[in-house]
Amino acid sequence: MKPPTIRIERGQRQYHYLWLKYVTGIDLAQHCARSLHGPYSRDVQQDGPQDLTVTLDAHRYALAYYLCGVTTAPYRWKDNPHLAFERAPGYHVEIQVKDLKVTLDDARPIPFTSEHIPPDDPNAGNKQYATCRNWQFAHHLRAAGVVTIPGERPRGLGTGSVPGQMTLL
């Protein structure tokens, strides 16, 4: 199966952080990038090229992918781009994610909100957690059946190339 690709056109916006993760698991005791287990793409960085195309073949058994940016001055939380997406052979979409123009081939966006955060979660009332889009997506994955594994980052052992068909160590 052909791996998905992402094209990112950054425009003029500058980023304090810009990263893409191969999501292999979750840790709901953490927020921000630590709530999503998995390796970072070495190709997506805040000081990288303005326009970039990445073939997402560095981790075959990723459950999903997550693109995140933290803007520089003027910093406004609402301006930070977040995009969760998954493998989808044959799918093509061009979307605007805040100031980023993103093209996905063989992948599709995964819409998510904070709706999957249970009110009894120990961090549900903590603003740093509850407003963190990474953590919201981790809860979306939990609601879809991904088990939270605190601490050490797990690696996937594939049982197939379909997202979600893997065993987390």
PDB file of N, CA, C and O in Angstrom, residues 80-139:
ATOM      1  N   ASN A  80      -3.113  28.792  16.613  1.00  0.00           N
ATOM      2  CA  ASN A  80      -2.275  27.610  16.469  1.00  0.00           C
ATOM      3  C   ASN A  80      -2.968  26.550  15.609  1.00  0.00           C
ATOM      4  O   ASN A  80      -4.091  26.154  15.909  1.00  0.00           O
ATOM      5  N   PRO A  81      -2.291  26.083  14.556  1.00  0.00           N
ATOM      6  CA  PRO A  81      -2.908  25.066  13.691  1.00  0.00           C
ATOM      7  C   PRO A  81      -2.800  23.671  14.309  1.00  0.00           C
ATOM      8  O   PRO A  81      -1.771  23.309  14.899  1.00  0.00           O
ATOM      9  N   HIS A  82      -3.871  22.897  14.169  1.00  0.00           N
ATOM     10  CA  HIS A  82      -3.920  21.507  14.619  1.00  0.00           C
ATOM     11  C   HIS A  82      -4.657  20.707  13.554  1.00  0.00           C
ATOM     12  O   HIS A  82      -5.740  21.103  13.128  1.00  0.00           O
ATOM     13  N   LEU A  83      -4.076  19.579  13.156  1.00  0.00           N
ATOM     14  CA  LEU A  83      -4.719  18.709  12.177  1.00  0.00           C
ATOM     15  C   LEU A  83      -4.408  17.264  12.516  1.00  0.00           C
ATOM     16  O   LEU A  83      -3.243  16.857  12.533  1.00  0.00           O
ATOM     17  N   ALA A  84      -5.451  16.500  12.800  1.00  0.00           N
ATOM     18  CA  ALA A  84      -5.330  15.054  12.967  1.00  0.00           C
ATOM     19  C   ALA A  84      -5.802  14.436  11.653  1.00  0.00           C
ATOM     20  O   ALA A  84      -6.773  14.907  11.054  1.00  0.00           O
ATOM     21  N   PHE A  85      -5.102  13.401  11.222  1.00  0.00           N
ATOM     22  CA  PHE A  85      -5.531  12.730   9.992  1.00  0.00           C
ATOM     23  C   PHE A  85      -5.094  11.275  10.012  1.00  0.00           C
ATOM     24  O   PHE A  85      -4.282  10.861  10.836  1.00  0.00           O
ATOM     25  N   GLU A  86      -5.699  10.494   9.101  1.00  0.00           N
ATOM     26  CA  GLU A  86      -5.433   9.063   9.043  1.00  0.00           C
ATOM     27  C   GLU A  86      -5.282   8.608   7.603  1.00  0.00           C
ATOM     28  O   GLU A  86      -5.716   9.303   6.683  1.00  0.00           O
ATOM     29  N   ARG A  87      -4.695   7.431   7.449  1.00  0.00           N
ATOM     30  CA  ARG A  87      -4.555   6.816   6.131  1.00  0.00           C
ATOM     31  C   ARG A  87      -5.920   6.626   5.501  1.00  0.00           C
ATOM     32  O   ARG A  87      -6.852   6.190   6.165  1.00  0.00           O
ATOM     33  N   ALA A  88      -6.002   6.938   4.211  1.00  0.00           N
ATOM     34  CA  ALA A  88      -7.240   6.721   3.449  1.00  0.00           C
ATOM     35  C   ALA A  88      -6.852   6.596   1.981  1.00  0.00           C
ATOM     36  O   ALA A  88      -6.785   7.604   1.272  1.00  0.00           O
ATOM     37  N   PRO A  89      -6.538   5.377   1.525  1.00  0.00           N
ATOM     38  CA  PRO A  89      -6.089   5.190   0.147  1.00  0.00           C
ATOM     39  C   PRO A  89      -7.055   5.813  -0.863  1.00  0.00           C
ATOM     40  O   PRO A  89      -8.272   5.653  -0.764  1.00  0.00           O
ATOM     41  N   GLY A  90      -6.483   6.564  -1.803  1.00  0.00           N
ATOM     42  CA  GLY A  90      -7.268   7.194  -2.859  1.00  0.00           C
ATOM     43  C   GLY A  90      -7.868   8.541  -2.508  1.00  0.00           C
ATOM     44  O   GLY A  90      -8.417   9.222  -3.354  1.00  0.00           O
ATOM     45  N   TYR A  91      -7.784   8.942  -1.265  1.00  0.00           N
ATOM     46  CA  TYR A  91      -8.385  10.204  -0.817  1.00  0.00           C
ATOM     47  C   TYR A  91      -7.423  11.359  -1.091  1.00  0.00           C
ATOM     48  O   TYR A  91      -6.217  11.230  -0.919  1.00  0.00           O
ATOM     49  N   HIS A  92      -7.962  12.488  -1.501  1.00  0.00           N
ATOM     50  CA  HIS A  92      -7.169  13.703  -1.739  1.00  0.00           C
ATOM     51  C   HIS A  92      -7.984  14.885  -1.222  1.00  0.00           C
ATOM     52  O   HIS A  92      -9.172  14.994  -1.513  1.00  0.00           O
ATOM     53  N   VAL A  93      -7.329  15.751  -0.449  1.00  0.00           N
ATOM     54  CA  VAL A  93      -8.020  16.941   0.041  1.00  0.00           C
ATOM     55  C   VAL A  93      -7.018  18.068   0.201  1.00  0.00           C
ATOM     56  O   VAL A  93      -5.871  17.850   0.588  1.00  0.00           O
ATOM     57  N   GLU A  94      -7.447  19.279  -0.120  1.00  0.00           N
ATOM     58  CA  GLU A  94      -6.678  20.495   0.131  1.00  0.00           C
ATOM     59  C   GLU A  94      -7.472  21.310   1.130  1.00  0.00           C
ATOM     60  O   GLU A  94      -8.649  21.603   0.893  1.00  0.00           O
ATOM     61  N   ILE A  95      -6.841  21.650   2.257  1.00  0.00           N
ATOM     62  CA  ILE A  95      -7.552  22.372   3.308  1.00  0.00           C
ATOM     63  C   ILE A  95      -6.671  23.472   3.871  1.00  0.00           C
ATOM     64  O   ILE A  95      -5.451  23.408   3.811  1.00  0.00           O
ATOM     65  N   GLN A  96      -7.317  24.483   4.427  1.00  0.00           N
ATOM     66  CA  GLN A  96      -6.631  25.555   5.123  1.00  0.00           C
ATOM     67  C   GLN A  96      -6.725  25.261   6.613  1.00  0.00           C
ATOM     68  O   GLN A  96      -7.821  25.099   7.155  1.00  0.00           O
ATOM     69  N   VAL A  97      -5.574  25.149   7.264  1.00  0.00           N
ATOM     70  CA  VAL A  97      -5.514  24.894   8.701  1.00  0.00           C
ATOM     71  C   VAL A  97      -4.839  26.118   9.313  1.00  0.00           C
ATOM     72  O   VAL A  97      -3.622  26.219   9.348  1.00  0.00           O
ATOM     73  N   LYS A  98      -5.662  27.076   9.748  1.00  0.00           N
ATOM     74  CA  LYS A  98      -5.176  28.390  10.193  1.00  0.00           C
ATOM     75  C   LYS A  98      -4.354  28.997   9.056  1.00  0.00           C
ATOM     76  O   LYS A  98      -4.866  29.129   7.965  1.00  0.00           O
ATOM     77  N   ASP A  99      -3.073  29.313   9.280  1.00  0.00           N
ATOM     78  CA  ASP A  99      -2.258  29.928   8.223  1.00  0.00           C
ATOM     79  C   ASP A  99      -1.532  28.912   7.342  1.00  0.00           C
ATOM     80  O   ASP A  99      -0.727  29.306   6.497  1.00  0.00           O
ATOM     81  N   LEU A 100      -1.772  27.638   7.539  1.00  0.00           N
ATOM     82  CA  LEU A 100      -1.136  26.600   6.736  1.00  0.00           C
ATOM     83  C   LEU A 100      -2.082  26.107   5.646  1.00  0.00           C
ATOM     84  O   LEU A 100      -3.233  25.789   5.934  1.00  0.00           O
ATOM     85  N   LYS A 101      -1.583  26.030   4.422  1.00  0.00           N
ATOM     86  CA  LYS A 101      -2.331  25.365   3.356  1.00  0.00           C
ATOM     87  C   LYS A 101      -1.803  23.933   3.317  1.00  0.00           C
ATOM     88  O   LYS A 101      -0.607  23.711   3.146  1.00  0.00           O
ATOM     89  N   VAL A 102      -2.698  22.963   3.517  1.00  0.00           N
ATOM     90  CA  VAL A 102      -2.304  21.564   3.636  1.00  0.00           C
ATOM     91  C   VAL A 102      -2.986  20.747   2.548  1.00  0.00           C
ATOM     92  O   VAL A 102      -4.184  20.886   2.305  1.00  0.00           O
ATOM     93  N   THR A 103      -2.196  19.901   1.897  1.00  0.00           N
ATOM     94  CA  THR A 103      -2.719  18.958   0.916  1.00  0.00           C
ATOM     95  C   THR A 103      -2.411  17.558   1.416  1.00  0.00           C
ATOM     96  O   THR A 103      -1.254  17.244   1.728  1.00  0.00           O
ATOM     97  N   LEU A 104      -3.436  16.734   1.524  1.00  0.00           N
ATOM     98  CA  LEU A 104      -3.276  15.339   1.935  1.00  0.00           C
ATOM     99  C   LEU A 104      -3.576  14.436   0.746  1.00  0.00           C
ATOM    100  O   LEU A 104      -4.596  14.615   0.072  1.00  0.00           O
ATOM    101  N   ASP A 105      -2.705  13.490   0.502  1.00  0.00           N
ATOM    102  CA  ASP A 105      -2.942  12.451  -0.499  1.00  0.00           C
ATOM    103  C   ASP A 105      -2.884  11.105   0.196  1.00  0.00           C
ATOM    104  O   ASP A 105      -1.960  10.835   0.975  1.00  0.00           O
ATOM    105  N   ASP A 106      -3.889  10.278  -0.076  1.00  0.00           N
ATOM    106  CA  ASP A 106      -4.042   8.976   0.567  1.00  0.00           C
ATOM    107  C   ASP A 106      -4.207   9.113   2.073  1.00  0.00           C
ATOM    108  O   ASP A 106      -3.792   8.248   2.852  1.00  0.00           O
ATOM    109  N   ALA A 107      -4.809  10.221   2.489  1.00  0.00           N
ATOM    110  CA  ALA A 107      -5.106  10.478   3.903  1.00  0.00           C
ATOM    111  C   ALA A 107      -6.296  11.424   3.980  1.00  0.00           C
ATOM    112  O   ALA A 107      -6.557  12.180   3.045  1.00  0.00           O
ATOM    113  N   ARG A 108      -7.003  11.356   5.106  1.00  0.00           N
ATOM    114  CA  ARG A 108      -8.152  12.244   5.313  1.00  0.00           C
ATOM    115  C   ARG A 108      -8.130  12.801   6.729  1.00  0.00           C
ATOM    116  O   ARG A 108      -7.683  12.135   7.660  1.00  0.00           O
ATOM    117  N   PRO A 109      -8.634  14.028   6.898  1.00  0.00           N
ATOM    118  CA  PRO A 109      -8.692  14.635   8.242  1.00  0.00           C
ATOM    119  C   PRO A 109      -9.601  13.838   9.174  1.00  0.00           C
ATOM    120  O   PRO A 109     -10.557  13.205   8.741  1.00  0.00           O
ATOM    121  N   ILE A 110      -9.279  13.893  10.448  1.00  0.00           N
ATOM    122  CA  ILE A 110     -10.125  13.317  11.499  1.00  0.00           C
ATOM    123  C   ILE A 110     -10.672  14.482  12.309  1.00  0.00           C
ATOM    124  O   ILE A 110      -9.937  15.116  13.076  1.00  0.00           O
ATOM    125  N   PRO A 111     -11.945  14.801  12.148  1.00  0.00           N
ATOM    126  CA  PRO A 111     -12.507  15.882  12.968  1.00  0.00           C
ATOM    127  C   PRO A 111     -12.642  15.426  14.421  1.00  0.00           C
ATOM    128  O   PRO A 111     -12.952  14.278  14.705  1.00  0.00           O
ATOM    129  N   PHE A 112     -12.385  16.352  15.341  1.00  0.00           N
ATOM    130  CA  PHE A 112     -12.517  16.032  16.764  1.00  0.00           C
ATOM    131  C   PHE A 112     -12.795  17.318  17.529  1.00  0.00           C
ATOM    132  O   PHE A 112     -12.502  18.411  17.067  1.00  0.00           O
ATOM    133  N   THR A 113     -13.386  17.149  18.691  1.00  0.00           N
ATOM    134  CA  THR A 113     -13.663  18.261  19.606  1.00  0.00           C
ATOM    135  C   THR A 113     -13.365  17.773  21.013  1.00  0.00           C
ATOM    136  O   THR A 113     -12.860  16.666  21.199  1.00  0.00           O
ATOM    137  N   SER A 114     -13.758  18.542  21.999  1.00  0.00           N
ATOM    138  CA  SER A 114     -13.563  18.144  23.397  1.00  0.00           C
ATOM    139  C   SER A 114     -14.694  17.252  23.909  1.00  0.00           C
ATOM    140  O   SER A 114     -14.678  16.871  25.074  1.00  0.00           O
ATOM    141  N   GLU A 115     -15.627  16.883  23.068  1.00  0.00           N
ATOM    142  CA  GLU A 115     -16.812  16.141  23.512  1.00  0.00           C
ATOM    143  C   GLU A 115     -16.498  14.783  24.147  1.00  0.00           C
ATOM    144  O   GLU A 115     -17.288  14.275  24.934  1.00  0.00           O
ATOM    145  N   HIS A 116     -15.356  14.198  23.840  1.00  0.00           N
ATOM    146  CA  HIS A 116     -15.028  12.877  24.378  1.00  0.00           C
ATOM    147  C   HIS A 116     -14.287  12.916  25.710  1.00  0.00           C
ATOM    148  O   HIS A 116     -13.912  11.874  26.235  1.00  0.00           O
ATOM    149  N   ILE A 117     -14.065  14.117  26.251  1.00  0.00           N
ATOM    150  CA  ILE A 117     -13.424  14.214  27.563  1.00  0.00           C
ATOM    151  C   ILE A 117     -14.488  13.955  28.622  1.00  0.00           C
ATOM    152  O   ILE A 117     -15.433  14.729  28.756  1.00  0.00           O
ATOM    153  N   PRO A 118     -14.363  12.863  29.374  1.00  0.00           N
ATOM    154  CA  PRO A 118     -15.377  12.598  30.394  1.00  0.00           C
ATOM    155  C   PRO A 118     -15.276  13.605  31.535  1.00  0.00           C
ATOM    156  O   PRO A 118     -14.175  13.984  31.940  1.00  0.00           O
ATOM    157  N   PRO A 119     -16.404  14.063  32.055  1.00  0.00           N
ATOM    158  CA  PRO A 119     -16.383  15.048  33.130  1.00  0.00           C
ATOM    159  C   PRO A 119     -15.659  14.560  34.388  1.00  0.00           C
ATOM    160  O   PRO A 119     -15.155  15.359  35.161  1.00  0.00           O
ATOM    161  N   ASP A 120     -15.562  13.234  34.566  1.00  0.00           N
ATOM    162  CA  ASP A 120     -14.894  12.709  35.757  1.00  0.00           C
ATOM    163  C   ASP A 120     -13.402  12.466  35.540  1.00  0.00           C
ATOM    164  O   ASP A 120     -12.720  11.966  36.427  1.00  0.00           O
ATOM    165  N   ASP A 121     -12.878  12.834  34.372  1.00  0.00           N
ATOM    166  CA  ASP A 121     -11.435  12.722  34.158  1.00  0.00           C
ATOM    167  C   ASP A 121     -10.739  13.622  35.174  1.00  0.00           C
ATOM    168  O   ASP A 121     -11.160  14.763  35.385  1.00  0.00           O
ATOM    169  N   PRO A 122      -9.677  13.164  35.818  1.00  0.00           N
ATOM    170  CA  PRO A 122      -9.018  13.970  36.852  1.00  0.00           C
ATOM    171  C   PRO A 122      -8.516  15.328  36.356  1.00  0.00           C
ATOM    172  O   PRO A 122      -8.326  16.241  37.156  1.00  0.00           O
ATOM    173  N   ASN A 123      -8.313  15.474  35.044  1.00  0.00           N
ATOM    174  CA  ASN A 123      -7.811  16.733  34.506  1.00  0.00           C
ATOM    175  C   ASN A 123      -8.854  17.514  33.705  1.00  0.00           C
ATOM    176  O   ASN A 123      -8.529  18.534  33.100  1.00  0.00           O
ATOM    177  N   ALA A 124     -10.091  17.055  33.723  1.00  0.00           N
ATOM    178  CA  ALA A 124     -11.132  17.714  32.924  1.00  0.00           C
ATOM    179  C   ALA A 124     -11.339  19.174  33.328  1.00  0.00           C
ATOM    180  O   ALA A 124     -11.657  20.005  32.482  1.00  0.00           O
ATOM    181  N   GLY A 125     -11.141  19.490  34.597  1.00  0.00           N
ATOM    182  CA  GLY A 125     -11.326  20.865  35.060  1.00  0.00           C
ATOM    183  C   GLY A 125     -10.069  21.719  34.994  1.00  0.00           C
ATOM    184  O   GLY A 125     -10.104  22.902  35.314  1.00  0.00           O
ATOM    185  N   ASN A 126      -8.973  21.140  34.553  1.00  0.00           N
ATOM    186  CA  ASN A 126      -7.706  21.856  34.461  1.00  0.00           C
ATOM    187  C   ASN A 126      -7.613  22.511  33.081  1.00  0.00           C
ATOM    188  O   ASN A 126      -7.600  21.830  32.063  1.00  0.00           O
ATOM    189  N   LYS A 127      -7.557  23.837  33.043  1.00  0.00           N
ATOM    190  CA  LYS A 127      -7.572  24.572  31.774  1.00  0.00           C
ATOM    191  C   LYS A 127      -6.430  24.163  30.844  1.00  0.00           C
ATOM    192  O   LYS A 127      -6.617  24.069  29.638  1.00  0.00           O
ATOM    193  N   GLN A 128      -5.230  23.888  31.413  1.00  0.00           N
ATOM    194  CA  GLN A 128      -4.100  23.482  30.572  1.00  0.00           C
ATOM    195  C   GLN A 128      -4.402  22.191  29.813  1.00  0.00           C
ATOM    196  O   GLN A 128      -3.937  22.006  28.696  1.00  0.00           O
ATOM    197  N   TYR A 129      -5.140  21.307  30.411  1.00  0.00           N
ATOM    198  CA  TYR A 129      -5.513  20.052  29.768  1.00  0.00           C
ATOM    199  C   TYR A 129      -6.736  20.241  28.878  1.00  0.00           C
ATOM    200  O   TYR A 129      -6.730  19.873  27.703  1.00  0.00           O
ATOM    201  N   ALA A 130      -7.799  20.777  29.444  1.00  0.00           N
ATOM    202  CA  ALA A 130      -9.092  20.837  28.752  1.00  0.00           C
ATOM    203  C   ALA A 130      -9.058  21.651  27.458  1.00  0.00           C
ATOM    204  O   ALA A 130      -9.807  21.368  26.532  1.00  0.00           O
ATOM    205  N   THR A 131      -8.186  22.651  27.392  1.00  0.00           N
ATOM    206  CA  THR A 131      -8.113  23.468  26.168  1.00  0.00           C
ATOM    207  C   THR A 131      -7.039  22.967  25.190  1.00  0.00           C
ATOM    208  O   THR A 131      -6.913  23.504  24.094  1.00  0.00           O
ATOM    209  N   CYS A 132      -6.292  21.951  25.572  1.00  0.00           N
ATOM    210  CA  CYS A 132      -5.217  21.420  24.737  1.00  0.00           C
ATOM    211  C   CYS A 132      -5.806  20.525  23.651  1.00  0.00           C
ATOM    212  O   CYS A 132      -6.397  19.483  23.932  1.00  0.00           O
ATOM    213  N   ARG A 133      -5.639  20.941  22.397  1.00  0.00           N
ATOM    214  CA  ARG A 133      -6.199  20.164  21.291  1.00  0.00           C
ATOM    215  C   ARG A 133      -5.531  18.799  21.151  1.00  0.00           C
ATOM    216  O   ARG A 133      -6.176  17.839  20.752  1.00  0.00           O
ATOM    217  N   ASN A 134      -4.254  18.677  21.501  1.00  0.00           N
ATOM    218  CA  ASN A 134      -3.587  17.375  21.464  1.00  0.00           C
ATOM    219  C   ASN A 134      -4.294  16.415  22.423  1.00  0.00           C
ATOM    220  O   ASN A 134      -4.574  15.266  22.085  1.00  0.00           O
ATOM    221  N   TRP A 135      -4.565  16.887  23.639  1.00  0.00           N
ATOM    222  CA  TRP A 135      -5.225  16.072  24.654  1.00  0.00           C
ATOM    223  C   TRP A 135      -6.666  15.744  24.241  1.00  0.00           C
ATOM    224  O   TRP A 135      -7.154  14.641  24.473  1.00  0.00           O
ATOM    225  N   GLN A 136      -7.341  16.708  23.619  1.00  0.00           N
ATOM    226  CA  GLN A 136      -8.688  16.448  23.114  1.00  0.00           C
ATOM    227  C   GLN A 136      -8.664  15.320  22.082  1.00  0.00           C
ATOM    228  O   GLN A 136      -9.521  14.438  22.087  1.00  0.00           O
ATOM    229  N   PHE A 137      -7.654  15.360  21.193  1.00  0.00           N
ATOM    230  CA  PHE A 137      -7.549  14.290  20.190  1.00  0.00           C
ATOM    231  C   PHE A 137      -7.216  12.955  20.854  1.00  0.00           C
ATOM    232  O   PHE A 137      -7.734  11.913  20.451  1.00  0.00           O
ATOM    233  N   ALA A 138      -6.367  12.962  21.877  1.00  0.00           N
ATOM    234  CA  ALA A 138      -6.070  11.728  22.607  1.00  0.00           C
ATOM    235  C   ALA A 138      -7.354  11.137  23.178  1.00  0.00           C
ATOM    236  O   ALA A 138      -7.569   9.920  23.127  1.00  0.00           O
ATOM    237  N   HIS A 139      -8.241  11.982  23.708  1.00  0.00           N
ATOM    238  CA  HIS A 139      -9.532  11.499  24.213  1.00  0.00           C
ATOM    239  C   HIS A 139     -10.419  10.988  23.080  1.00  0.00           C
ATOM    240  O   HIS A 139     -11.162  10.015  23.256  1.00  0.00           O
TER     241      HIS A 139
END
